[in-house]
Every structure is written in C-alpha cells, then in structure tokens.
Coordinates of C-alpha atoms and ligand atoms in Angstrom, one line a residue:
X988 CA 33.4 -6.7 16.2
X989 CA 36.7 -6.2 14.3
X990 CA 35.7 -5.6 10.7
X991 CA 38.2 -6.0 7.8
X992 CA 37.5 -3.9 5.0
X993 CA 38.3 -5.2 1.5
X994 CA 39.0 -2.5 -1.0
X995 CA 37.6 -3.7 -4.0
X996 CA 38.5 -3.3 -7.6
X997 CA 36.3 -4.5 -10.4
X998 CA 38.6 -6.6 -12.5
X999 CA 37.2 -8.0 -15.5
X1000 CA 38.8 -11.0 -16.8
X1001 CA 38.0 -9.5 -20.3
X1002 CA 40.5 -11.4 -21.9
X1003 CA 39.5 -14.6 -20.3
X1004 CA 36.5 -16.1 -22.0
X1005 CA 36.0 -19.1 -19.6
X1006 CA 36.3 -16.9 -16.3
X1007 CA 33.3 -14.7 -16.1
X1008 CA 33.5 -13.3 -12.7
X1009 CA 32.5 -10.7 -10.3
X1010 CA 35.1 -8.7 -8.5
X1011 CA 38.5 -9.2 -7.1
X1012 CA 39.6 -7.6 -4.0
X1013 CA 42.9 -6.0 -2.8
X1014 CA 43.0 -6.4 1.1
X1015 CA 43.6 -3.0 2.7
X1016 CA 42.5 -2.8 6.5
X1017 CA 40.7 0.3 7.4
X1018 CA 39.3 1.4 10.6
X1019 CA 36.5 -0.3 12.2
X1020 CA 32.9 0.3 10.9
X1021 CA 30.8 2.7 12.7
X1022 CA 28.2 0.8 14.9
X1023 CA 25.6 3.5 14.2
X1024 CA 25.3 5.6 11.2
X1025 CA 24.7 9.5 10.8
X1026 CA 21.7 10.7 12.6
X1027 CA 20.1 13.9 11.1
X1028 CA 16.8 15.6 11.9
X1029 CA 15.8 16.9 8.5
X1030 CA 17.6 15.5 5.3
X1031 CA 20.3 13.5 4.2
X1032 CA 22.3 12.3 1.1
X1033 CA 24.3 9.2 1.2
X1034 CA 26.7 8.4 -1.8
X1035 CA 30.0 6.8 -2.8
X1036 CA 31.9 10.1 -2.0
X1037 CA 31.8 12.7 0.8
X1038 CA 32.1 15.5 -1.9
X1039 CA 29.1 14.3 -3.7
X1040 CA 27.1 13.8 -0.6
X1041 CA 28.0 17.3 0.5
X1042 CA 26.9 18.8 -3.0
X1043 CA 23.7 17.0 -2.7
X1044 CA 23.2 18.5 0.6
X1045 CA 24.3 21.9 -0.4
X1046 CA 21.7 21.9 -2.9
X1047 CA 19.0 20.9 -0.3
X1048 CA 20.1 23.8 1.8
X1049 CA 19.8 26.2 -1.0
X1050 CA 16.1 25.2 -0.9
X1051 CA 16.2 22.5 -3.6
X1052 CA 14.1 19.4 -3.2
X1053 CA 15.5 15.5 -3.2
X1054 CA 15.3 15.6 -7.1
X1055 CA 17.5 18.6 -7.5
X1056 CA 19.9 16.9 -5.1
X1057 CA 19.6 13.8 -7.2
X1058 CA 20.9 15.6 -10.2
X1059 CA 23.8 17.3 -8.3
X1060 CA 24.8 14.1 -6.7
X1061 CA 24.6 12.4 -9.9
X1062 CA 26.9 14.7 -11.7
X1063 CA 29.2 15.3 -8.8
X1064 CA 29.8 11.6 -8.8
X1065 CA 30.8 11.7 -12.2
X1066 CA 33.7 14.3 -11.2
X1067 CA 34.9 12.6 -8.0
X1068 CA 34.0 9.0 -8.7
X1069 CA 34.9 8.2 -12.5
X1070 CA 35.1 4.7 -11.6
X1071 CA 31.1 4.5 -12.0
X1072 CA 30.0 8.1 -11.6
X1073 CA 29.1 8.9 -15.3
X1074 CA 28.2 11.2 -18.1
X1075 CA 28.8 8.1 -20.4
X1076 CA 26.5 5.6 -18.9
X1077 CA 22.9 5.4 -17.4
X1078 CA 20.9 4.4 -14.5
X1079 CA 17.6 3.8 -12.8
X1080 CA 16.0 5.9 -9.9
X1081 CA 13.0 4.9 -7.8
X1082 CA 11.1 7.8 -5.9
X1083 CA 8.4 8.6 -3.5
X1084 CA 7.1 12.1 -3.1
X1085 CA 6.2 13.9 0.0
X1086 CA 2.6 12.9 -0.9
X1087 CA 3.4 9.3 -1.1
X1088 CA 3.2 9.2 -4.7
X1089 CA 5.7 6.6 -6.1
X1090 CA 7.5 6.2 -9.5
X1091 CA 10.5 4.9 -11.3
X1092 CA 12.6 6.4 -13.9
X1093 CA 14.8 4.6 -16.6
X1094 CA 18.0 6.4 -18.0
X1095 CA 19.5 3.2 -19.1
X1096 CA 21.8 2.9 -22.1
X1097 CA 20.1 1.6 -25.3
X1098 CA 21.8 -0.6 -28.1
X1099 CA 22.8 1.6 -31.2
X1100 CA 20.6 1.5 -34.4
X1101 CA 23.2 -0.6 -35.9
X1102 CA 23.3 -3.0 -33.3
X1103 CA 22.5 -6.8 -34.2
X1104 CA 21.7 -9.9 -32.4
X1105 CA 25.1 -11.6 -33.3
X1106 CA 27.6 -8.6 -33.2
X1107 CA 29.9 -10.1 -30.9
X1108 CA 30.1 -13.5 -32.7
X1109 CA 32.6 -14.4 -35.1
X1110 CA 32.3 -16.3 -38.4
X1111 CA 32.0 -19.6 -36.6
X1112 CA 29.5 -18.3 -34.3
X1113 CA 31.6 -18.1 -31.3
X1114 CA 31.3 -15.2 -28.7
X1115 CA 34.3 -13.0 -28.8
X1116 CA 33.9 -11.8 -24.9
X1117 CA 36.5 -9.0 -25.2
X1118 CA 34.5 -7.1 -27.8
X1119 CA 31.3 -6.4 -25.5
X1120 CA 33.6 -5.4 -22.8
X1121 CA 36.4 -3.2 -23.7
X1122 CA 36.6 -0.2 -26.5
X1123 CA 33.9 1.3 -28.8
X1124 CA 31.9 -1.7 -29.6
X1125 CA 31.0 -2.3 -26.1
X1126 CA 29.4 1.2 -25.7
X1127 CA 25.7 1.6 -25.4
X1128 CA 24.2 4.9 -26.2
X1129 CA 24.3 7.1 -22.9
X1130 CA 21.4 8.1 -21.0
X1131 CA 22.5 10.0 -18.0
X1132 CA 22.3 13.4 -19.4
X1133 CA 18.9 12.9 -20.7
X1134 CA 18.0 11.3 -17.5
X1135 CA 19.0 14.6 -15.4
X1136 CA 17.2 17.0 -17.5
X1137 CA 14.0 15.0 -17.5
X1138 CA 13.9 14.8 -13.8
X1139 CA 14.6 18.2 -13.8
X1140 CA 11.7 18.9 -15.9
X1141 CA 9.1 16.9 -14.1
X1142 CA 10.2 16.9 -10.5
X1143 CA 12.7 19.6 -9.9
X1144 CA 12.8 23.0 -8.5
X1145 CA 15.8 25.0 -8.7
X1146 CA 17.2 26.3 -12.0
X1147 CA 19.6 23.6 -13.6
X1148 CA 22.6 26.4 -13.7
X1149 CA 22.1 26.7 -10.0
X1150 CA 22.2 23.0 -9.4
X1151 CA 25.2 22.3 -11.7
X1152 CA 27.2 25.1 -10.5
X1153 CA 28.9 23.4 -7.4
X1154 CA 29.5 20.5 -9.5
X1155 CA 31.3 22.6 -12.3
X1156 CA 33.3 24.2 -9.4
X1157 CA 34.2 21.0 -8.1
X1158 CA 35.6 19.7 -11.5
X1159 CA 37.4 23.0 -11.8
X1160 CA 38.9 23.2 -8.6
X1161 CA 39.5 19.7 -8.0
X1162 CA 39.0 16.8 -5.3
X1163 CA 41.5 14.9 -3.3
X1164 CA 42.3 11.4 -4.4
X1165 CA 41.6 8.7 -1.7
X1166 CA 43.6 5.6 -0.9
X1167 CA 41.4 3.3 -2.8
X1168 CA 41.1 5.6 -5.7
X1169 CA 45.0 6.0 -5.9
X1170 CA 45.2 1.9 -5.7
X1171 CA 42.6 1.9 -8.5
X1172 CA 44.4 4.2 -10.8
X1173 CA 47.7 2.1 -10.3
X1174 CA 45.5 -1.1 -11.0
X1175 CA 44.0 0.1 -14.2
X1176 CA 46.8 2.2 -15.6
X1177 CA 48.0 -0.6 -18.2
X1178 CA 44.7 -1.2 -19.6
X1179 CA 43.8 2.6 -19.5
X1180 CA 46.9 3.2 -21.8
X1181 CA 46.3 0.2 -24.0
X1182 CA 42.8 1.4 -24.7
X1183 CA 43.5 5.2 -24.9
X1184 CA 47.2 6.0 -25.3
X1185 CA 48.5 8.4 -22.8
X1186 CA 45.5 10.5 -23.5
X1187 CA 43.8 10.3 -20.2
X1188 CA 43.6 12.1 -17.0
X1189 CA 43.7 9.4 -14.8
X1190 CA 47.4 7.8 -14.6
X1191 CA 49.0 5.8 -12.1
X1192 CA 51.3 9.0 -11.6
X1193 CA 48.3 10.3 -9.3
X1194 CA 49.1 9.5 -5.6
X1195 CA 46.7 9.5 -2.5
X1196 CA 46.3 13.2 -1.4
X1197 CA 46.7 14.6 -4.8
X1198 CA 44.2 16.9 -6.2
X1199 CA 42.6 16.0 -9.7
X1200 CA 41.1 18.8 -11.7
X1201 CA 39.0 18.0 -14.7
X1202 CA 39.0 21.2 -16.7
X1203 CA 37.6 19.1 -19.8
X1204 CA 34.5 17.8 -17.8
X1205 CA 34.1 21.4 -16.2
X1206 CA 33.7 22.7 -19.8
X1207 CA 31.5 20.0 -20.9
X1208 CA 29.2 20.5 -17.8
X1209 CA 29.1 24.2 -18.4
X1210 CA 27.9 23.6 -22.0
X1211 CA 25.2 21.3 -20.9
X1212 CA 24.2 23.8 -18.4
X1213 CA 23.9 26.3 -20.7
X1214 CA 22.5 24.5 -23.6
X1215 CA 20.5 21.6 -22.1
X1216 CA 20.5 18.2 -23.1
X1217 CA 20.7 19.5 -26.6
X1218 CA 24.4 20.1 -26.0
X1219 CA 25.0 16.2 -25.5
X1220 CA 22.4 14.9 -27.9
X1221 CA 22.5 17.2 -30.8
X1222 CA 25.1 19.9 -30.4
X1223 CA 28.8 20.3 -29.8
X1224 CA 29.4 17.8 -27.0
X1225 CA 27.3 15.0 -29.0
X1226 CA 29.4 15.8 -32.3
X1227 CA 32.9 15.5 -30.3
X1228 CA 31.6 12.3 -28.6
X1229 CA 30.5 10.9 -32.0
X1230 CA 33.6 11.7 -33.7
X1231 CA 35.5 10.0 -30.9
X1232 CA 33.5 7.0 -30.8
X1233 CA 33.9 6.4 -34.7
X1234 CA 37.7 6.7 -34.4
X1235 CA 37.4 3.9 -31.5
X1236 CA 35.4 1.4 -33.7
X1237 CA 31.9 2.3 -32.2
X1238 CA 28.7 1.9 -34.3
X1239 CA 27.0 5.0 -32.4
X1240 CA 26.1 8.0 -34.7
X1241 CA 24.4 11.3 -34.1
X1242 CA 21.1 9.6 -35.2
X1243 CA 21.5 7.3 -32.0
X1244 CA 22.1 10.3 -29.8
X1245 CA 19.0 12.2 -31.3
X1246 CA 16.8 9.1 -30.7
X1247 CA 17.7 8.5 -27.1
X1248 CA 14.8 9.3 -24.5
X1249 CA 14.8 8.3 -21.0
X1250 CA 11.5 6.7 -19.7
X1251 CA 9.1 7.1 -16.7
X1252 CA 8.3 3.5 -15.8
X1253 CA 6.0 1.7 -13.4
X1254 CA 7.8 0.5 -10.3
X1255 CA 7.5 -3.0 -9.1
X1256 CA 5.7 -3.1 -5.8
X1257 CA 5.0 -6.0 -3.6
X1258 CA 4.3 -6.7 0.3
X1259 CA 6.4 -8.3 2.8
X1260 CA 5.0 -8.8 6.2
X1261 CA 4.1 -5.4 6.9
X1262 CA 6.4 -3.7 4.6
X1263 CA 5.7 -2.2 1.0
X1264 CA 8.6 -2.7 -1.3
X1265 CA 8.8 -0.2 -4.3
X1266 CA 11.7 -1.3 -6.7
X1267 CA 12.7 -1.0 -10.3
X1268 CA 11.2 -3.0 -13.1
X1269 CA 12.2 -3.9 -16.4
X1270 CA 14.6 -3.2 -18.0
X1271 CA 16.2 -4.1 -14.7
X1272 CA 15.5 -7.5 -13.4
X1273 CA 16.2 -6.0 -9.7
X1274 CA 12.5 -5.5 -8.5
X1275 CA 11.1 -8.4 -9.9
X1276 CA 13.7 -10.9 -8.6
X1277 CA 13.9 -9.2 -5.3
X1278 CA 10.2 -9.6 -5.1
X1279 CA 10.6 -13.2 -6.1
X1280 CA 13.1 -14.2 -3.5
X1281 CA 11.3 -12.2 -0.7
X1282 CA 8.1 -13.9 -1.5
X1283 CA 9.5 -17.2 -1.5
X1284 CA 11.2 -16.7 1.8
X1285 CA 8.4 -14.9 3.6
X1286 CA 6.4 -17.6 5.0
X1287 CA 9.7 -19.0 6.9
X1288 CA 10.5 -17.7 10.5
X1289 CA 13.7 -16.1 9.5
X1290 CA 14.6 -14.4 12.9
X1291 CA 14.0 -17.6 14.4
X1292 CA 16.6 -19.2 12.2
X1293 CA 19.2 -16.4 13.2
X1294 CA 21.3 -13.9 11.1
X1295 CA 23.6 -15.8 8.7
X1296 CA 22.7 -19.3 10.3
X1297 CA 23.0 -22.4 8.1
X1298 CA 19.4 -22.4 7.8
X1299 CA 19.1 -18.7 7.0
X1300 CA 21.7 -19.0 4.2
X1301 CA 20.1 -22.1 2.7
X1302 CA 16.8 -20.4 2.4
X1303 CA 18.0 -17.5 0.7
X1304 CA 20.3 -19.5 -1.3
X1305 CA 17.4 -21.7 -2.5
X1306 CA 15.2 -18.9 -3.2
X1307 CA 17.8 -16.8 -5.1
X1308 CA 18.6 -20.0 -7.1
X1309 CA 15.1 -20.3 -8.3
X1310 CA 14.6 -16.6 -8.9
X1311 CA 18.0 -15.9 -10.9
X1312 CA 16.7 -19.0 -13.2
X1313 CA 13.8 -17.5 -13.8
X1314 CA 15.6 -14.1 -14.7
X1315 CA 17.4 -15.9 -17.1
X1316 CA 14.7 -16.7 -19.2
X1317 CA 11.9 -14.2 -18.6
X1318 CA 13.5 -10.9 -18.0
X1319 CA 14.4 -8.2 -20.8
X1320 CA 13.4 -4.8 -21.8
X1321 CA 9.7 -4.9 -21.7
X1322 CA 9.5 -2.3 -24.7
X1323 CA 10.7 -5.3 -26.9
X1324 CA 9.3 -8.6 -25.1
X1325 CA 6.7 -9.3 -22.7
X1326 CA 7.7 -9.7 -19.3
X1327 CA 5.3 -11.7 -17.3
X1328 CA 5.8 -9.6 -14.0
X1329 CA 2.6 -10.6 -12.3
X1330 CA 3.1 -14.3 -12.9
X1331 CA 6.5 -14.2 -11.6
X1332 CA 5.6 -12.5 -8.5
X1333 CA 2.4 -14.5 -7.9
X1334 CA 2.2 -16.2 -4.5
X1335 CA 0.8 -19.3 -6.2
X1336 CA 3.6 -19.6 -8.5
X1337 CA 6.3 -18.7 -6.0
X1338 CA 5.1 -21.2 -3.5
X1339 CA 5.1 -24.0 -5.8
X1340 CA 8.7 -23.0 -6.9
X1341 CA 9.7 -23.7 -3.3
X1342 CA 7.6 -26.9 -2.9
X1343 CA 11.0 -29.0 -3.6
X1344 CA 13.1 -27.3 -1.2
X1345 CA 14.1 -29.1 2.0
X1346 CA 16.5 -28.0 4.9
X1347 CA 18.1 -31.7 4.6
X1348 CA 20.0 -31.2 1.2
X1349 CA 20.8 -28.5 -1.4
X1350 CA 18.8 -28.6 -4.7
X1351 CA 21.5 -28.6 -7.4
X1352 CA 21.2 -25.9 -9.9
X1353 CA 21.2 -28.4 -12.8
X1354 CA 17.8 -29.6 -11.3
X1355 CA 16.4 -26.0 -11.2
X1356 CA 15.2 -24.6 -14.6
X1357 CA 13.4 -21.5 -15.3
X1358 CA 9.7 -22.2 -14.1
X1359 CA 7.0 -22.9 -16.4
X1360 CA 4.3 -20.3 -16.2
X1361 CA 0.9 -19.8 -17.2
X1362 CA 0.9 -16.9 -19.2
X1363 CA -1.9 -15.1 -17.7
X1364 CA -1.0 -11.7 -18.7
X1365 CA 0.1 -10.1 -22.0
X1366 CA 4.1 -10.5 -20.8
X1367 CA 30.9 -0.7 -11.4
X1368 CA 28.0 0.9 -10.6
X1369 CA 27.3 3.3 -7.7
X1370 CA 24.1 4.0 -5.7
X1371 CA 23.0 7.0 -3.7
X1372 CA 20.1 7.7 -1.3
X1373 CA 18.4 11.1 -0.8
X1374 CA 15.6 12.2 1.7
X1375 CA 14.9 15.6 1.9
X1376 CA 13.1 17.8 4.6
X1377 CA 9.8 17.7 3.1
X1378 CA 9.9 13.6 2.9
X1379 CA 10.8 13.5 -0.6
X1380 CA 12.8 10.3 -1.2
X1381 CA 15.1 9.1 -4.0
X1382 CA 17.0 5.9 -4.5
X1383 CA 19.2 6.0 -7.7
X1384 CA 21.6 3.5 -9.1
X1385 CA 24.1 4.8 -12.0
X1386 CA 26.6 2.8 -13.8
X1387 CA 29.2 2.7 -16.5
X1388 CA 28.7 -1.1 -16.0
X1389 CA 32.5 -2.2 -15.2
X1390 CA 35.0 -0.3 -13.5
X1391 CA 35.5 2.8 -15.8
X1392 CA 33.2 0.9 -18.3
X1393 CA 34.8 0.2 -21.7
X1394 CA 38.0 2.0 -20.4
X1395 CA 37.5 4.3 -23.3
X1396 CA 37.9 7.9 -22.0
X1397 CA 36.8 10.9 -23.9
X1398 CA 39.8 13.3 -23.2
X1399 CA 38.5 16.2 -25.0
X1400 CA 35.1 15.9 -22.8
X1401 CA 36.5 14.6 -19.6
X1402 CA 34.6 11.3 -19.2
X1403 CA 34.6 7.6 -19.6
X1404 CA 32.1 5.5 -21.6
X1405 CA 30.2 2.6 -20.7
X1406 CA 30.6 -1.1 -21.6
X1407 CA 26.9 -1.6 -20.9
X1408 CA 26.5 -3.8 -24.2
X1409 CA 27.8 -6.6 -22.1
X1410 CA 24.7 -6.7 -20.2
X1411 CA 22.8 -8.1 -23.2
X1412 CA 23.0 -11.9 -23.7
X1413 CA 25.4 -12.1 -26.7
X1414 CA 24.5 -15.6 -27.3
X1415 CA 22.3 -18.0 -25.4
X1416 CA 23.9 -19.8 -22.6
X1417 CA 27.1 -17.6 -22.7
X1418 CA 27.8 -15.9 -19.3
X1419 CA 28.5 -12.2 -19.2
X1420 CA 31.1 -10.8 -17.0
X1421 CA 29.0 -11.2 -14.0
X1422 CA 28.5 -15.0 -14.9
X1423 CA 24.8 -14.2 -15.8
X1424 CA 23.1 -16.1 -18.9
X1425 CA 20.3 -15.4 -20.9
X1426 CA 18.4 -15.9 -23.9
X1427 CA 15.9 -14.7 -26.2
X1428 CA 14.4 -12.0 -24.0
X1429 CA 17.6 -10.4 -23.3
X1430 CA 19.1 -10.8 -27.1
X1431 CA 20.5 -7.8 -28.8
X1432 CA 18.3 -5.7 -30.9
X1433 CA 18.6 -2.1 -32.2
X1434 CA 17.4 0.6 -29.4
X1435 CA 16.8 -2.2 -27.0
X1436 CA 17.9 -1.7 -23.4
X1437 CA 20.2 -4.3 -22.0
X1438 CA 18.8 -6.3 -18.8
X1439 CA 20.2 -5.0 -15.5
X1440 CA 20.5 -5.9 -12.1
X1441 CA 20.2 -2.7 -10.6
X1442 CA 17.9 -2.5 -7.7
X1443 CA 17.3 1.0 -6.2
X1444 CA 14.5 0.4 -3.7
X1445 CA 12.3 2.2 -1.4
X1446 CA 10.5 0.6 1.8
X1447 CA 7.3 1.7 3.3
X1448 CA 6.3 0.5 6.8
X1449 CA 2.6 1.2 7.9
X1450 CA 2.2 3.7 4.7
X1451 CA 5.1 5.8 5.6
X1452 CA 8.6 6.0 4.1
X1453 CA 11.0 3.8 6.0
X1454 CA 14.0 3.1 4.0
X1455 CA 15.9 4.0 0.8
X1456 CA 18.6 1.9 -0.4
X1457 CA 20.6 0.3 -3.3
X1458 CA 24.2 -0.9 -4.2
X1459 CA 26.6 -1.6 -6.9
X1460 CA 27.8 -5.2 -7.5
X1461 CA 26.5 -6.5 -10.7
X1462 CA 24.4 -9.7 -10.2
X1463 CA 25.0 -9.4 -6.5
X1464 CA 23.0 -6.0 -6.1
X1465 CA 19.9 -7.8 -5.7
X1466 CA 20.8 -10.2 -2.9
X1467 CA 22.7 -7.2 -1.1
X1468 CA 19.7 -5.1 -1.3
X1469 CA 17.5 -8.2 0.1
X1470 CA 19.9 -8.9 2.9
X1471 CA 20.1 -5.0 3.9
X1472 CA 16.2 -5.1 4.3
X1473 CA 16.1 -8.2 6.0
X1474 CA 18.9 -7.2 8.6
X1475 CA 16.9 -4.4 9.8
X1476 CA 13.3 -5.8 9.5
X1477 CA 14.0 -9.3 10.7
X1478 CA 17.0 -8.9 12.9
X1479 CA 16.6 -5.5 14.4
X1480 CA 19.8 -3.9 13.4
X1481 CA 20.2 -0.2 13.0
X1482 CA 20.9 1.0 9.3
X1483 CA 24.6 1.2 9.7
X1484 CA 24.9 -2.4 11.2
X1485 CA 22.3 -3.6 8.5
X1486 CA 24.8 -2.3 6.1
X1487 CA 28.1 -3.4 7.7
X1488 CA 27.6 -7.2 8.5
X1489 CA 28.9 -9.7 6.0
X1490 CA 26.9 -10.8 3.0
X1491 CA 26.4 -13.9 0.9
X1492 CA 25.3 -14.7 -2.7
X1493 CA 24.1 -17.2 -5.0
X1494 CA 22.6 -16.8 -8.5
X1495 CA 21.6 -20.3 -9.9
X1496 CA 24.7 -20.4 -12.2
X1497 CA 27.3 -20.8 -11.5
X1498 CA 26.1 -23.3 -8.9
X1499 CA 27.9 -21.8 -5.7
X1500 CA 27.5 -19.5 -2.7
X1501 CA 30.0 -16.8 -2.5
X1502 CA 30.6 -15.3 1.1
X1503 CA 32.4 -12.3 2.1
X1504 CA 35.7 -12.8 4.0
X1505 CA 34.6 -12.6 7.5
X1506 CA 31.8 -13.6 9.8
X1507 CA 31.0 -17.1 8.2
X1508 CA 33.0 -19.6 10.4
X1509 CA 34.4 -22.6 8.9
X1510 CA 32.2 -24.8 10.9
X1511 CA 29.0 -23.2 9.2
X1512 CA 30.6 -23.5 5.8
X1513 CA 31.3 -27.1 6.3
X1514 CA 27.8 -27.8 7.5
X1515 CA 26.6 -26.2 4.4
X1516 CA 28.9 -28.3 2.1
X1517 CA 27.8 -31.5 3.9
X1518 CA 24.5 -30.7 2.6
X1519 CA 25.5 -30.4 -1.0
X1520 CA 26.1 -26.7 -1.1
X1521 CA 29.1 -25.8 -3.3
X1522 CA 31.1 -23.0 -1.8
X1523 CA 33.2 -20.7 -3.8
X1524 CA 36.5 -20.6 -1.8
X1525 CA 39.1 -19.2 -4.3
X1526 CA 37.3 -15.9 -4.4
X1527 CA 36.1 -14.1 -1.4
X1528 CA 35.3 -10.5 -2.8
X1529 CA 33.3 -8.0 -1.0
X1530 CA 29.7 -8.1 -2.1
X1531 CA 28.0 -4.7 -2.8
X1532 CA 28.4 -1.4 -1.4
X1533 CA 25.0 -0.5 -0.1
X1534 CA 24.2 3.2 0.6
X1535 CA 20.8 3.7 2.7
X1536 CA 18.7 5.7 4.7
X1537 CA 16.5 4.8 7.2
X1538 CA 13.7 6.6 8.8
X1539 CA 13.7 6.0 12.5
X1540 CA 10.4 5.9 15.0
X1541 CA 11.2 9.2 16.2
X1542 CA 11.2 10.6 12.7
X1543 CA 15.0 11.3 12.6
X1544 CA 17.1 9.8 9.8
X1545 CA 19.9 7.2 10.0
X1546 CA 22.3 6.8 7.2
X1547 CA 24.1 3.7 6.4
X1548 CA 27.1 4.4 4.2
X1549 CA 29.0 1.4 3.2
X1550 CA 32.3 1.1 5.1
X1551 CA 33.5 -1.1 2.2
X1552 CA 34.1 2.0 0.2
X1553 CA 34.8 5.7 0.7
X1554 CA 31.0 6.2 1.1
X1555 CA 29.6 9.0 3.3
X1556 CA 26.6 10.2 4.7
X1557 CA 25.9 13.8 5.2
X1558 CA 22.8 15.4 6.8
X1559 CA 21.5 18.1 8.9
Ligands
DON3023 O1 23.1 -3.1 -14.8 C1 23.8 -3.8 -14.3 O2 23.1 -4.7 -13.7 C2 25.2 -3.9 -14.3 N1 25.6 -3.1 -15.4 C3 25.6 -3.3 -13.1 C4 27.1 -3.3 -12.9 C5 27.8 -3.0 -11.6 O3 27.2 -3.0 -10.4 C6 29.2 -3.0 -11.4 N2 29.6 -2.7 -10.2 N3 30.1 -3.3 -9.5

C-alpha cells in the first residue's frame, strides 16, 4: 500500500477565536511505511526521535531498568525534540513492573497560586483566547523535573548523574536537524521572534542537516544532575526561570515552584474481551474516556464489520460522541472535584448510553448531552514506550501542550515553556485549542491541574504484558490509542501496521468526523453522509503519532514507530 505521510505542524489559530482546531498539515511525501516494525529479543525504546530512543537503550544496556530509561528518554526528547519534549512542561506515565505491579504517575503542570477562574475573561466576561495560548499567562507550573526525580527515587536503579550524562553530552555536542524539524523552524519563526525577539536558538536559518547545540540546556541539565530537583524548584535554575517569567507577564513565583509535587495515582483499569487495559486517570480524561468507548463497543462484532468499514466508523463515532460529552461535564482534577469514575465506566450506564444508537442514522450531537449518572460513589505532546529485558514496561506521554508550548523560550536555560493553562475550561462552553469544551469540573483554580487527554496505556493479555502505547494529538489522543489497540486485537495487524493504517476521529463537539487523508474512499464517506454524519472535509490532518511496543507470542518485541513523524524504535 502506498502511504503518503503528512508532516504535521501544530498550528494554533491562537489569534482566531472562532476557529479552535487541531492540526494543520504540510504535505511532504516520505518513503513507504514499513510493513513490520523492528523486532528485538530483549528490550526496546520507541520515541519521537532516534537519538532519544538510542539514549534510552544505552541506559538499559548500562544495566538501567525501564524507569532509568524513561528518565533518559524524557530528557533526551527535551534536547532533540523541543517541539514537545520538555523541561518546561509535564506529563503522565503508566507502568507495569516485571512482577506485574501496575501504577500511574502524574507530573502534569498546575495552575499558579495566583490563578483564578476568570483570568482569561475581559471586563465584559468575554474569553480572550490568545492569553491562555501564547506568552507568560499561558504557562502552568512545570512538572517534568519533579517527575523524573520522583520516578528515580521510587523505581530507578542507576545514579541520576549516570542517567543524565549522555543527555548532557547530546545537548553539548548537538544533534542533526531533520527535514520536518527544519520545516517547523521555518513555520514558527515569525511567532518565535514575535514572542521572544531574536533571543531564541531555534531560528529559520537552521536547515535540514545542520547540527544544533544547546549549551544553555546542557548547563541547566548539569545543575539538575548535580543539585537534584532543588536546582529547578528552589535554586539557581528556578530563580532564573521565575525572573524570566515575571518579565514576560506570568504570575508564577518561587512559591509556585516550591509548592510543586508530582503525584502517584491509581491507574484506570478495565477489561475488554480477554484484554486488561491499564491507563491514566484524572487529571487526564484519557483512561476513563478510552474505557467508556471500549465498553460501549465491546458487545458488537467489530472484526465482522471490517476495519474502517462504514459500520465500524459509525460504531466508534457514536461511542466517542457519547464519551466526549461525558468528558465535558464530569472530568477534571480529582484533587479538586469528585470524578465518578466507577459510574462512568459501569456496564449498566454505558449500555444505556448506547440504547438510542442505530446503524440507520447518525445521532446528532445536539441530541446528546452528558449522561445523567446516579452518583453511587463519592465522585504538541510526545509519547514514548519502553520495555526492558526484565519485563518492566513504561508508557509515558509528555507535553508543552501546543507545538513549542507558549512559544516562550528561556534562552538562558535552553528550553520552551508550556501553554497548558489552555487545557482548562476558561469559560463554560468556550472551546479550547482542541475544540474541547468543559465546565465546572475543569474550571481554573489555584494549584489545580488542567484536564488532559493524554492516554499512556498498557495492555495485558492473559495476565501478561502485551502492549505499551500512546500518542500526541490533543483531543485525538484517546481515539488514536483506541484504534491502535483495536487494529491489533480485532483485525490481527502486527504492531507496525496497527500504527500505520489511517485513523479517524469524533469528539461530540464539533459534530463532525475527521479522517486522515488516505484510506477512506469517497463512496464510504458518501454513505456516511447519507446517514447524517457530518464530515470535516476542509481539513484532513494527520491524527496522532503513536509509538508502541507489542510483546509477540514468542516473547520477542515488535516496535511500532509512527511513520507520520521522525519516530524510531531501537532495541536489542
Ligand atoms: O494534555 C492534553 O490533552 C494536551 N495538552 C495534549 C496536547 C497535545 O497532544 C498536542 N500534540 N499534538
């Protein structure tokens, strides 16, 4: 199958209030996608860049475990993939140890102490959309550095200096710019200079094949390796960061940094056929929404309907519509609001939710409201997957939110800052940059975490580790993870094919299906339109960039590195 790849650039229509959108692509053909992923006997890292996967594997070969490799990969992505890899953002990790213990970890950004519910509204109560997207006010208190130290303390095995040493060398010696990276530096140059002046390492003068050295980031990482999280949250690095933020209109202070803590959380766990899915719970909506969709479609014979057939698309769309409607009302930071996870995932509730579904016609989103629950209980991102030779598994998704986050670049320290504040619901009913709406549960409050869609996920089959996966893509993250699991489980694809094949997405509002550019024939689209489905035809972005590992029946590992990006699997 010929496969065109669309290099994507996350363009935020940050100056355009009425056009919340996901991604805009630049079409650029690259070679055919591989039909099978890298096979390895022992261990593997799959991430958005070859250099980062290599460093992860180097740490494994030095005797480190999957958690040491997680730290190294996370930091290496901050060097070679500033688009989303970060020190100035946050993320989530789901893990399973070699002994089968499961857990999840939240190093998501937090709202500053001085944040307040209406901080993005003007005197007339109108939402000023730019302010939550670009510049100082968009920045949430970063969690990544606290995250790596917490993971290290609980699960790591090698000394932090050993783990960070190859990353520091990478920042100092440099990495070679890829085609898509050079295109992105071109694309973002005007906004970078508008926000930062010319004080930014990443300019449109950088061409494909150039070597970029980030000495400031090497120095920052060295301080962190030496002084621990203290450097970032209380020491020199933190002081420099806060003084930069202050100059750029942020309300973040040293008190915010000192108060930041990453949190171990209960993962969301549910069953689908003979699989056990382990995913991220609040403050991410990922696990709950994924669980709702999977439980709604479980009774149907998907493999009989056929991959990407009209019936398959209808089923997923209708389940997605209903789950994303629930997301808008019930999901938020569970440290602040009670999230009725068990009710949202209960089979009784979900089968009721699908009662009005029929293959004859679409259910318009205006007829779907968030469900009424019986409150039976007290209530540009990047993903990497790692499995080590002992069988420890990590799925981690980390982000600055939009491409290069708030676009604010701390030159002195060598990294970008997030614009994660846009993931809050700034005003009920106002869509964020991914078109997602929310209400009370995701309203802004000091120290609260903004609701995420990130869905780092592990899958067990017959009590053994079977798959680790995740993806970037804002609101499309959940549906990309969903389709990848189904591709392998229902349609017997190998891991690489499961990642390669074209995806589609629906999220309740806006009431439309988006399709990737190839693989959905016009006749199929026409037949869906006849049934009342609204198709987004203007924009055909790529959807997600899944990086996954499958444990095959013979115990070997198959990587699925998404050909939609520069992603790479490295293993041994
Ligand atoms: O947490 C979230 O859901 C978003 N901040 C993720 C952003 C994202 O995936 C952007 N990448 N394409």
